[in-house]
Short mmCIF file of C-alpha atoms and ligand atoms in Angstrom, two decimals:
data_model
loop_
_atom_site.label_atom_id
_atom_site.label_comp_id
_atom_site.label_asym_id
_atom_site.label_seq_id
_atom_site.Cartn_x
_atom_site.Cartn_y
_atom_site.Cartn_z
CA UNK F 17 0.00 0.00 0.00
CA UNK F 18 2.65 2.80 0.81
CA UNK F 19 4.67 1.65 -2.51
CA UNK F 20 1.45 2.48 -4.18
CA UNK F 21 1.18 5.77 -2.58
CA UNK F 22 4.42 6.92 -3.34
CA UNK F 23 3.09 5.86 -6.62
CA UNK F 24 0.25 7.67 -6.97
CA UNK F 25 2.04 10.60 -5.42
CA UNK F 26 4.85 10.63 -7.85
CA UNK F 27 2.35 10.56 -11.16
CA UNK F 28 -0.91 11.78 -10.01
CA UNK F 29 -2.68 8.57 -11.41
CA UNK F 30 -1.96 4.88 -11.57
CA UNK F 31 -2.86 1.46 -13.22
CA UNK F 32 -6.77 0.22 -13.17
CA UNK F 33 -5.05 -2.37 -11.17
CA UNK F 34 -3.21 -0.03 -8.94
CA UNK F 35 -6.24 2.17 -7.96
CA UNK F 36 -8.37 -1.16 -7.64
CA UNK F 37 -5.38 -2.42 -4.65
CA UNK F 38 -6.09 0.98 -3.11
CA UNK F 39 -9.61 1.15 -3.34
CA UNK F 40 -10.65 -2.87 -1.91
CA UNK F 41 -7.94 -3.08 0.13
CA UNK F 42 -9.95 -3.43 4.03
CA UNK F 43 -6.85 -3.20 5.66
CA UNK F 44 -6.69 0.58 6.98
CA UNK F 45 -3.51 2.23 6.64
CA UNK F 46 -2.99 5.18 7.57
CA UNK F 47 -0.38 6.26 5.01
CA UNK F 48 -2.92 7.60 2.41
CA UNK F 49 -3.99 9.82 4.48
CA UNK F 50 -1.04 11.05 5.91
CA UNK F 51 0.48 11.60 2.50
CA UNK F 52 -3.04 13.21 1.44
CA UNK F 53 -2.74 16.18 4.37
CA UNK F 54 0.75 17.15 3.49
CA UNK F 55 -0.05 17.54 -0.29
CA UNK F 56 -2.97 19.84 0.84
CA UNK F 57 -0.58 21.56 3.55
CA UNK F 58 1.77 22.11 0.74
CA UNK F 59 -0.41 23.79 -1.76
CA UNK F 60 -3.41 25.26 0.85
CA UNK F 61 -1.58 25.20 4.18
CA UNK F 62 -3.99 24.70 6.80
CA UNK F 63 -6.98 27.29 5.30
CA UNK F 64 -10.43 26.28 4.66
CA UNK F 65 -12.76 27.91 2.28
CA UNK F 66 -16.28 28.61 2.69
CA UNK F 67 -18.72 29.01 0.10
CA UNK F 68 -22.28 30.11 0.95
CA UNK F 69 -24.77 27.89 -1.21
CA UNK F 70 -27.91 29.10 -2.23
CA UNK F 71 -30.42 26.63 -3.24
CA UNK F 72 -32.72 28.81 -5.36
CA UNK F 73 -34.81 26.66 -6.80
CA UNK F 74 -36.48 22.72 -6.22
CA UNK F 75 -38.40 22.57 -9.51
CA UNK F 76 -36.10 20.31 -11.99
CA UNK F 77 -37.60 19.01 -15.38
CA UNK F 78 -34.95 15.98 -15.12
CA UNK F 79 -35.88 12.45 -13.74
CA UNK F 80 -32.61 11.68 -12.18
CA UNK F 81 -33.54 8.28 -10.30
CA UNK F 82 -31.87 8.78 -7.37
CA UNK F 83 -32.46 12.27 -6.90
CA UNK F 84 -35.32 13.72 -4.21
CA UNK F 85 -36.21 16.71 -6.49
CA UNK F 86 -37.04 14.70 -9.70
CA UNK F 87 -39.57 15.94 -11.90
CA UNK F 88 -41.85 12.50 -11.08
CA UNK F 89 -41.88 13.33 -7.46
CA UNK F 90 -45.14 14.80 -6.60
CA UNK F 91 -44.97 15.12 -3.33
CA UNK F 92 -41.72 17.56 -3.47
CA UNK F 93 -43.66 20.82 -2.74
CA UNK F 94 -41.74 22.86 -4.97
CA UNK F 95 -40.23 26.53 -4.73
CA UNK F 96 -38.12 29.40 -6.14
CA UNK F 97 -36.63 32.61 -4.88
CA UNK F 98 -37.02 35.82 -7.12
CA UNK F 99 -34.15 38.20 -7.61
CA UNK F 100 -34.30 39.91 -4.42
CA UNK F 101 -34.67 36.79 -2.30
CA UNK F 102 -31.52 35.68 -4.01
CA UNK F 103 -29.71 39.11 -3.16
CA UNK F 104 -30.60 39.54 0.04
CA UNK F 105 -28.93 35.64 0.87
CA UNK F 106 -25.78 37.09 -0.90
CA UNK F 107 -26.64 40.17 1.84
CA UNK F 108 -26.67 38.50 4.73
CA UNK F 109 -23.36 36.20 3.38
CA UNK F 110 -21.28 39.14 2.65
CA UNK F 111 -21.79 40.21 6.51
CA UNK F 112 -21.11 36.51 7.64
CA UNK F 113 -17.68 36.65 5.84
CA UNK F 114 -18.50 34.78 2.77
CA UNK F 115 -16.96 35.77 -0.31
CA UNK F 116 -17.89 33.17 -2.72
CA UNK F 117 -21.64 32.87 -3.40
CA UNK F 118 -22.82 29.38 -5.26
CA UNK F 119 -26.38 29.11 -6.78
CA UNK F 120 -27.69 25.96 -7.01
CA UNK F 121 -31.10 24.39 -8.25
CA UNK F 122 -32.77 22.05 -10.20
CA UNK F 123 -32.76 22.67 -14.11
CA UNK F 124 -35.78 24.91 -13.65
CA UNK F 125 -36.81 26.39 -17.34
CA UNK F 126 -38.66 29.00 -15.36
CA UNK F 127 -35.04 30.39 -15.06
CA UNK F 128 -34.36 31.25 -18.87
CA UNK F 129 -31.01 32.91 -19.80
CA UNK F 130 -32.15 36.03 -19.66
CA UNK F 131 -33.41 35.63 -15.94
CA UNK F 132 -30.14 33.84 -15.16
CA UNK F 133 -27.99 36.68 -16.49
CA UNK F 134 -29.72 39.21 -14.68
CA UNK F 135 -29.34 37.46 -11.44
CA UNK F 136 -26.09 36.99 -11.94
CA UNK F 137 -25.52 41.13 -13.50
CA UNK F 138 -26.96 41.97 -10.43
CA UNK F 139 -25.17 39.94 -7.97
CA UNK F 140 -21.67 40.58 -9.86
CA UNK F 141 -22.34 44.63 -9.85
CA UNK F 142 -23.36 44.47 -5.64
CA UNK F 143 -20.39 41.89 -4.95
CA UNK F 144 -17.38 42.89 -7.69
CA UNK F 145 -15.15 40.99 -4.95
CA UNK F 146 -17.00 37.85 -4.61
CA UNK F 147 -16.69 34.50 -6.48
CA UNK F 148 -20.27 33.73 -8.46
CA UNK F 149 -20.56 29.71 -9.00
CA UNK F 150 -23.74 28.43 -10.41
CA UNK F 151 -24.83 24.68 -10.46
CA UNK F 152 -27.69 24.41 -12.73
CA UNK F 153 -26.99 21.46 -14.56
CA UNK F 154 -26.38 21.38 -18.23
CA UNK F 155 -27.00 23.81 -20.77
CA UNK F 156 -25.68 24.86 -24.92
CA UNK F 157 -22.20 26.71 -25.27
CA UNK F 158 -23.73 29.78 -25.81
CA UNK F 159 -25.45 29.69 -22.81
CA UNK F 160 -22.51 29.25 -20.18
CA UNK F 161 -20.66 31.62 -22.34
CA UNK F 162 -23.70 34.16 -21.40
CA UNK F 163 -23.73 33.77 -17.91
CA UNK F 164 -19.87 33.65 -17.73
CA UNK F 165 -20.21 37.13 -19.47
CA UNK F 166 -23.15 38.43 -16.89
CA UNK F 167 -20.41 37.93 -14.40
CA UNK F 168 -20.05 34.15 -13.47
CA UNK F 169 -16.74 32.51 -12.55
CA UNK F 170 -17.12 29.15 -11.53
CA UNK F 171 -19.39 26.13 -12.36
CA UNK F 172 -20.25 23.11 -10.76
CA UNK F 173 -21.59 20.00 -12.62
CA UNK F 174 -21.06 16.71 -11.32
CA UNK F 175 -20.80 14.04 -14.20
CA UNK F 176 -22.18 11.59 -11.31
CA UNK F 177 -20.53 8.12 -13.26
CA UNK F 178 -18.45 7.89 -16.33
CA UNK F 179 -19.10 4.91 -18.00
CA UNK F 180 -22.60 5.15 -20.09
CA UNK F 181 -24.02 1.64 -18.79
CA UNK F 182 -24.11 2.96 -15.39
CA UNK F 183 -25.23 6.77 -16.32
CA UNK F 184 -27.79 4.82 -18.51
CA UNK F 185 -29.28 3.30 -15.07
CA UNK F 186 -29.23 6.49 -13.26
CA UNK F 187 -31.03 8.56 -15.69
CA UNK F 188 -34.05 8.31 -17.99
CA UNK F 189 -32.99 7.73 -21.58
CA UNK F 190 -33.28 11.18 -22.78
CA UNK F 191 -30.17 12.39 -20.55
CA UNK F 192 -26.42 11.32 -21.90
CA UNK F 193 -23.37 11.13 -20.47
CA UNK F 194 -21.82 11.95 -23.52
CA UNK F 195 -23.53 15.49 -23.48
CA UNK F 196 -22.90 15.95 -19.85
CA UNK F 197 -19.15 15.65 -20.56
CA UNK F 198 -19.59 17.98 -23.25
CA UNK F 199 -20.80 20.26 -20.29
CA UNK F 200 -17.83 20.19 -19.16
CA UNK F 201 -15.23 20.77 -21.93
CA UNK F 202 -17.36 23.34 -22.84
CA UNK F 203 -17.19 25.35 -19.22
CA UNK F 204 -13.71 24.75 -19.16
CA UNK F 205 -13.14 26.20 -22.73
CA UNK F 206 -14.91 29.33 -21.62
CA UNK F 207 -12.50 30.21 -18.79
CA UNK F 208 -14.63 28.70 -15.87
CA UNK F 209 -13.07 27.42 -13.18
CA UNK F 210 -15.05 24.02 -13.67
CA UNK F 211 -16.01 21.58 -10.88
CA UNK F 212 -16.81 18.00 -11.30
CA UNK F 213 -17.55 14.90 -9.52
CA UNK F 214 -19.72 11.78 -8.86
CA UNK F 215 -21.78 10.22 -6.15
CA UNK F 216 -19.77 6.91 -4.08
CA UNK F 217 -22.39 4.08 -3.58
CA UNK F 218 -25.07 4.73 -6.17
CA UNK F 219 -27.15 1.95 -6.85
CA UNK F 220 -25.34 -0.75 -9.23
CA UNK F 221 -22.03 1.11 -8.80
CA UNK F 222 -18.85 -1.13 -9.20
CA UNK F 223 -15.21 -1.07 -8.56
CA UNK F 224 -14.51 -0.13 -12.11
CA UNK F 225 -17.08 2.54 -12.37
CA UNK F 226 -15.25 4.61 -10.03
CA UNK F 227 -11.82 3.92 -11.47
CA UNK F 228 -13.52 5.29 -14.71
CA UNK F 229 -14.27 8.35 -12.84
CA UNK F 230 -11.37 8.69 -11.95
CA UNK F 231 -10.05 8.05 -15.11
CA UNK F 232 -12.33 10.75 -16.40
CA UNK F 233 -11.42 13.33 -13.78
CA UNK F 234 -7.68 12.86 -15.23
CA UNK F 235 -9.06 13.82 -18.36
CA UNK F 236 -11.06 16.65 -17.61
CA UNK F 237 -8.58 18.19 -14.91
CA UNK F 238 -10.94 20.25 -12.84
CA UNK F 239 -10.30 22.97 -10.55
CA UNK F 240 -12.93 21.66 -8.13
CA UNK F 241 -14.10 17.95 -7.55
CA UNK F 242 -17.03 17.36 -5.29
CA UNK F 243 -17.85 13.66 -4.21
CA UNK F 244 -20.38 12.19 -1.93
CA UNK F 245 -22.20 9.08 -0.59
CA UNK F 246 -25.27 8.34 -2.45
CA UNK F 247 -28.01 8.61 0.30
CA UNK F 248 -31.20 7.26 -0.03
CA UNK F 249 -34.72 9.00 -1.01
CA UNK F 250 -38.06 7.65 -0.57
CA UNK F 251 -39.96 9.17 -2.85
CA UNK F 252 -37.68 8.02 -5.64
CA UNK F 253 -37.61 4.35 -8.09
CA UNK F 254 -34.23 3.52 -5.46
CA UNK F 255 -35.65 3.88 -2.42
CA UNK F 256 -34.79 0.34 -1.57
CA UNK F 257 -31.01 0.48 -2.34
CA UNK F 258 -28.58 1.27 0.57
CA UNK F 259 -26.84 4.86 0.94
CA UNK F 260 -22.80 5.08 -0.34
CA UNK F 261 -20.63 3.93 2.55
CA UNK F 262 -18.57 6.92 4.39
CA UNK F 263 -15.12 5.42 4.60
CA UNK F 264 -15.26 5.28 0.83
CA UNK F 265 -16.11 8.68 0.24
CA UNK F 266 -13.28 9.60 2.40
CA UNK F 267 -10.66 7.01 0.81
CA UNK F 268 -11.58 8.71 -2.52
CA UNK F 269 -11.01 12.31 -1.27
CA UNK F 270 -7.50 11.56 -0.32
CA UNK F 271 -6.79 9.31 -3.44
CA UNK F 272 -8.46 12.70 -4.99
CA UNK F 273 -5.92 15.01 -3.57
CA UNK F 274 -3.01 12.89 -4.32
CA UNK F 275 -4.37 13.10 -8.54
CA UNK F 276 -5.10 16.98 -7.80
CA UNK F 277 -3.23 18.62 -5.30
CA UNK F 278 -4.29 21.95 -5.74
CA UNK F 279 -7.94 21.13 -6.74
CA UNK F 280 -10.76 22.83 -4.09
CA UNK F 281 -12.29 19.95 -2.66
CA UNK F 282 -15.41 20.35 -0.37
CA UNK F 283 -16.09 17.84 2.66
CA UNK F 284 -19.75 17.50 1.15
CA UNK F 285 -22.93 18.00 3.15
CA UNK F 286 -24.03 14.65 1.92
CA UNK F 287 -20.64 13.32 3.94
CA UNK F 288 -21.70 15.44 7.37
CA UNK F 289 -25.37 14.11 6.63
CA UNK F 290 -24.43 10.27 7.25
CA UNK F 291 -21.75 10.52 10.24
CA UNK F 292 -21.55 13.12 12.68
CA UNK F 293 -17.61 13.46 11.91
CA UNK F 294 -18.03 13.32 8.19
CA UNK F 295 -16.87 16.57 7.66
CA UNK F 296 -13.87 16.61 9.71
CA UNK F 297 -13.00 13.00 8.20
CA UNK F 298 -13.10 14.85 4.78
CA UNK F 299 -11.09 17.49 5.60
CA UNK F 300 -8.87 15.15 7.29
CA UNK F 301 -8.64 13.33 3.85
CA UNK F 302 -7.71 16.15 1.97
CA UNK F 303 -10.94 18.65 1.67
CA UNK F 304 -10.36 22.17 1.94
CA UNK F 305 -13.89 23.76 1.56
CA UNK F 306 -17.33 23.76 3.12
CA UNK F 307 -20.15 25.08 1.62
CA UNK F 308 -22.80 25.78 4.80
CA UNK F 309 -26.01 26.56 3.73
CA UNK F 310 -27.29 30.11 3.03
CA UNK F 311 -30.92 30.00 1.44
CA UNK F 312 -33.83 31.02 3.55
CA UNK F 313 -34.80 29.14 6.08
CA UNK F 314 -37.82 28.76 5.28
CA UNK F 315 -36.99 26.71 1.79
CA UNK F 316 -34.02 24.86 3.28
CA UNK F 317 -35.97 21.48 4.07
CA UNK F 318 -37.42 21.49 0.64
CA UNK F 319 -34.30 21.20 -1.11
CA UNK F 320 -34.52 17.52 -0.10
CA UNK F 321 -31.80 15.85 -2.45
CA UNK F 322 -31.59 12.73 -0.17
CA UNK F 323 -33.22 12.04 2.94
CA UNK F 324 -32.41 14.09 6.22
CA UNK F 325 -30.30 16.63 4.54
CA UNK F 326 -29.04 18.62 6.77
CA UNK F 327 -29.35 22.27 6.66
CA UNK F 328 -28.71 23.66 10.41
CA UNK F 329 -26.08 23.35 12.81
CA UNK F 330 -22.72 23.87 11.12
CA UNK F 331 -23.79 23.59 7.84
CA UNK F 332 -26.12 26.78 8.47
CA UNK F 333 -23.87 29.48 7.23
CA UNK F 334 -25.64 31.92 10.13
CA UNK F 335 -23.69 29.33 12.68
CA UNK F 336 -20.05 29.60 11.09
CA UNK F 337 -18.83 30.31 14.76
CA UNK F 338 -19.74 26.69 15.35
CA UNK F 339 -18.28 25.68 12.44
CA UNK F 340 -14.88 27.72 13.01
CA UNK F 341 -14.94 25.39 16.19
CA UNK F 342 -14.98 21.98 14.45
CA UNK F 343 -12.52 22.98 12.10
CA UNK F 344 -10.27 23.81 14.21
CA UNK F 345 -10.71 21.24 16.23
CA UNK F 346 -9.68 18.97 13.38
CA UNK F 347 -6.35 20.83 12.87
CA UNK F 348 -7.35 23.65 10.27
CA UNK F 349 -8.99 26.75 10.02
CA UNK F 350 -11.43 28.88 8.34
CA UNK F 351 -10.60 31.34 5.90
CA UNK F 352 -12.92 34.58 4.54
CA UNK F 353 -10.87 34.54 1.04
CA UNK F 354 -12.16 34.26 -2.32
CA UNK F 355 -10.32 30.74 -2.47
CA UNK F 356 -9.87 30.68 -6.50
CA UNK F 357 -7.58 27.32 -7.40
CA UNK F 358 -3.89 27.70 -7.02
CA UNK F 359 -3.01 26.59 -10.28
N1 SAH H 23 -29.29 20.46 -11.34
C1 SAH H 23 -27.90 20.62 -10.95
C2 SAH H 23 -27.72 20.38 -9.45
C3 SAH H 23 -27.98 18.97 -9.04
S1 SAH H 23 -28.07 18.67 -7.30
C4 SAH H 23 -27.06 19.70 -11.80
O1 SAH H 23 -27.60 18.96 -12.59
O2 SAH H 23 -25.83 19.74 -11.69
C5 SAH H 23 -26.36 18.53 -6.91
C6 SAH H 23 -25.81 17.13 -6.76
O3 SAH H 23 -26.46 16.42 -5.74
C7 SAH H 23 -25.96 16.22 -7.96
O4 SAH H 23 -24.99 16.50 -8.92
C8 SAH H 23 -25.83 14.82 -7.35
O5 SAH H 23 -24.49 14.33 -7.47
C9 SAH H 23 -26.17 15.05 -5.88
N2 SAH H 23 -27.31 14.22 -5.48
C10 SAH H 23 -28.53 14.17 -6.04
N3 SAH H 23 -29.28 13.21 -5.45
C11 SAH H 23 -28.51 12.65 -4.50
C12 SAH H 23 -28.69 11.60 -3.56
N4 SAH H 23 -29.83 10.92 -3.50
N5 SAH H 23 -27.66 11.28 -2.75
C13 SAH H 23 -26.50 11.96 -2.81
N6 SAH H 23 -26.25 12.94 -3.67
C14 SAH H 23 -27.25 13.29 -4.51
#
């Protein structure tokens, strides 16, 4: 195992066979991790970045399977924040510190380009030093290249598995992984600082899937890569299949860093959702950002992804004393900076 770290280390990717000793091996060892934190220390020192995530809208006209906010899911009572709802979270994040703002939502077509770009306009004009990241799934060229114009910097779109035959049983037929990698060329092309990533555990996920991803993420070389265990929805066609397994997810952020030391790599809510310590594990692993929660209260439950999402304690952006705690007490420390990739 350490052989293979040095490995990995060294060339930032290894065999199928290589990653697939790291990845079933049950023995623990501690050496991954070890090697993990001084690649981050060496690139990021000891700084965490927060990102304040708006959720601004639950309506999505996908049919992701494993996804809570699926078009077919009638009993999601659905929402969206207008403009000013949307500026007055950026508001109330500016005064908490946070200088990177990410808007998230279902692919709503309520939000047309023009809406998008004037959200964005108006954000970028009240907050010329904060980052603007939007994660609202895929779109054409011309598009991304209008929002990145209206002001947006950074993009987030997971490719969730990179081998078709498992996208294909994830998504209805009309979505393709093909044009969801296209996505992502495209962002990148544009001048985005481009965030990928995929979900550990989803239903009929193998071995090799997630060597393909990263495989993929080799390929693509993003600036951010955000991973997470599947969890479990009711109100969804998987609701029998088991949630992603923690010490994965964490065994993946550190192989993660190792591939991409200076990538921005969250400790995912998803991760603090299914063990109380998930997000210090993460960061232990290698993950240098958070992204608490900064929609309105009110909406934050109906944002339901996966089941028991959580959306208060430390991942409520209004309680980032709290969270300044944990983080320290896991050996790091919160920092108010923009946080663009160190390239
Ligand atoms: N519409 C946007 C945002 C999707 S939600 C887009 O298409 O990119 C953000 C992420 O949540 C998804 O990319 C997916 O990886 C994750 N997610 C969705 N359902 C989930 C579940 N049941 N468990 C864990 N993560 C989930």
């Amino acid at each position: 195992m350490q052989n293979l770290v040095m490995e990995l280390r060294e060339k930032r990717i290894l065999t199928r066979d290589g990653f697939r000793e790291i990845l079933t091996t049950d023995k623990y060892d501690s050496s991954l991790f070890k090697s993990a934190d001084e690649i981050r220390q060496s690139v990021y020192g000891k700084d965490v970045y927060i990102r304040g995530l708006i959720e601004f809208t639950n309506y999505c006209k996908n049919d992701c399977y494993y996804c809570g906010i699926r078009c077919s899911n009638k009993n999601a009572v659905r929402y969206r924040l207008t403009k000013e709802d949307i500026l007055e979270c950026c508001r109330e994040g500016y005064e908490l510190g946070f200088r990177t703002f990410v808007l998230q939502g279902g692919e709503d077509p309520y939000f047309t380009d023009e809406r998008i770009c004037d959200i964005v306009g108006s954000i970028r004009k009240e907050f010329p030093d904060c980052a603007i990241t939007l994660s609202i799934g895929e779109k054409s060229y011309e598009s991304y290249l209008a929002y990145y114009n209206a002001g947006a910097n950074r993009f987030l779109l997971r490719h969730e598995t990179a081998e078709s035959d498992h996208y294909n049983k994830l998504h209805p037929e009309c979505m393709k992984l093909e044009a969801r990698k296209k996505c992502l060329f495209d962002l990148k092309k544009i001048g985005y600082q481009v965030g990928s990533g995929f979900m550990i555990g989803s239903p009929f996920q193998t071995i090799d899937n997630i060597i393909s991803d990263l495989e993929f993420l080799h390929e693509l070389q993003p600036d951010m890569i955000g991973i997470g265990p599947y969890i479990v929805h009711k109100e969804t066609p998987f609701k029998e299949y088991e949630s992603g397994s923690v010490e994965m997810t964490v065994k993946l952020i550190a192989i993660l860093r190792h591939m991409f030391p200076y990538a921005l790599i969250p400790a995912t809510t998803a991760l603090g959702t299914l063990h109380p310590e998930g997000r210090e594990m993460g960061l232990r692993a290698g993950a240098n950002v958070v992204m608490p929660n900064l929609s309105p209260r009110a909406y934050r439950k109906l944002y339901d992804l996966y089941e028991n999402k959580l959306s208060t304690g430390e991942e409520a952006a209004q309680s980032r004393a709290a969270l300044e705690k944990k983080v320290e007490a896991a050996g790091y420390r919160v920092v108010t900076a923009i946080g663009n990739v160190k390239r």
